[in-house]
Amino acid sequence: MTSEKLDLIPVTEWGFFTLPRPMVIAGPCAAESEAQVMETARGLAAFGIHVFRAGIWKPRTHPGSFEGVGIPGLKWLQRAKREYGLYTCTEVASKEHVFACLKYGIDMVWVGARTTANPFLMQEIADALRDTDIPVLVKNPVNPDLELWIGALERLGRAGIRKLGVIHRGFSTLQKTPYRNDPGWHVAVELRTRYPELPFFADPSHMGGDRKYLLELSQRAMDLGLEGLMIESHCQPEAALSDARQQLTPEALRILLGEQLTVRDADTQAADYRENIGPLRARIDVIDENILSLLKARMSVSREIGHYKRDHNIAILQTARWDELMEGLLRKGDAEGLDGNFLQALFNVIHQESIRIQNDVLSGGKEPTE
Ligand code: PEP
Ligand code: MN
């Protein structure tokens, strides 16, 4: 499946965000009371935050937990905008939410992870947004399915939304990780590669699930060259009605952004940098080409083995042979200072491709022409 081209208006022309990076969206997980919204907004505006988030309708795992204050919260956001000059944004998960946001002059909306995973709801939201020019940020779906994420963007693109961006908030996983959601950065990198123009935010709050991880995850997002961060901040985090552990005070956020985070240039036109990076990139290009031709050679030997096995009626998969081979590779790799997890993942995909080729031979698939 090839993905559709998106016709985008650059994020710097939306009018909310200023450079240098990171472009920051901050505010509580949820609007809880007028006083909490105003107090948090005041603290954030005081150190230069321009874009304020607050959930009005909260998607909760269990019924009966705090599900957001609804429409009254939109009026508090209007007040925060009026008094502190903040642009406001909230999460929408249905057409009713979209219409309410448009009615109350919310400046930007985002689509949450549970909604991105649902094409019916995405279509409903896209239809409700048609012919508006409100910016929309799309969080990744809860599961690491890049196509589902792209599909959501395509639906909005087809509805004429040109101020589009994404928020990477990590993925739900069965594996135990220290984080609430597995960062799965490679999925973000893949999306970035496919849509380099798409404004990219990371949400270290929902990724980490605990404020102690905010700095390392924000740092990683900046090192990957992402444009922005969406971070949950609450005037009294420990008393928050949702996501209490991952929120931090406006003052702690000021320190994180202003004193702890190191932001390196995403790219530069500086001549000396260009001069030095150029030859290094050229070397990488040559090495990558070598890897390609080695892969080609390896796969053609796999095909030959496939023929041989077919002619001798031997099964394709000999796990003992593969285990032995992998063990040897990991030992050699370790001696070369290469990471074991990386090597294992790399050789597993190479092995899978060999098996696919041998299967192909067995089922009489088409031979390559050359
Ligand atoms: C949120 O931003 O408050 C939220 C519910 O996020 P997510 O959709 O990433 O879980
Ligand atoms: Mn939250």
PDB file of C-alpha atoms and ligand atoms in Angstrom, residues 29 53 58 206 232 243 246, ligand 2:
ATOM      1  CA  CYS A  29      -4.214  15.872  31.704  1.00  0.00           C
ATOM      2  CA  ARG A  53      -3.688  21.646  26.653  1.00  0.00           C
ATOM      3  CA  LYS A  58     -11.320  11.788  29.107  1.00  0.00           C
ATOM      4  CA  HIS A 206       1.973   9.247  28.419  1.00  0.00           C
ATOM      5  CA  GLU A 232       1.211  17.291  31.127  1.00  0.00           C
ATOM      6  CA  ASP A 243      -2.545  10.705  35.493  1.00  0.00           C
ATOM      7  CA  GLN A 246       3.156  11.721  35.297  1.00  0.00           C
TER       8      GLN A 246
HETATM    9 MN    MN B   2      -3.310  12.117  30.548  1.00  0.00          MN
END
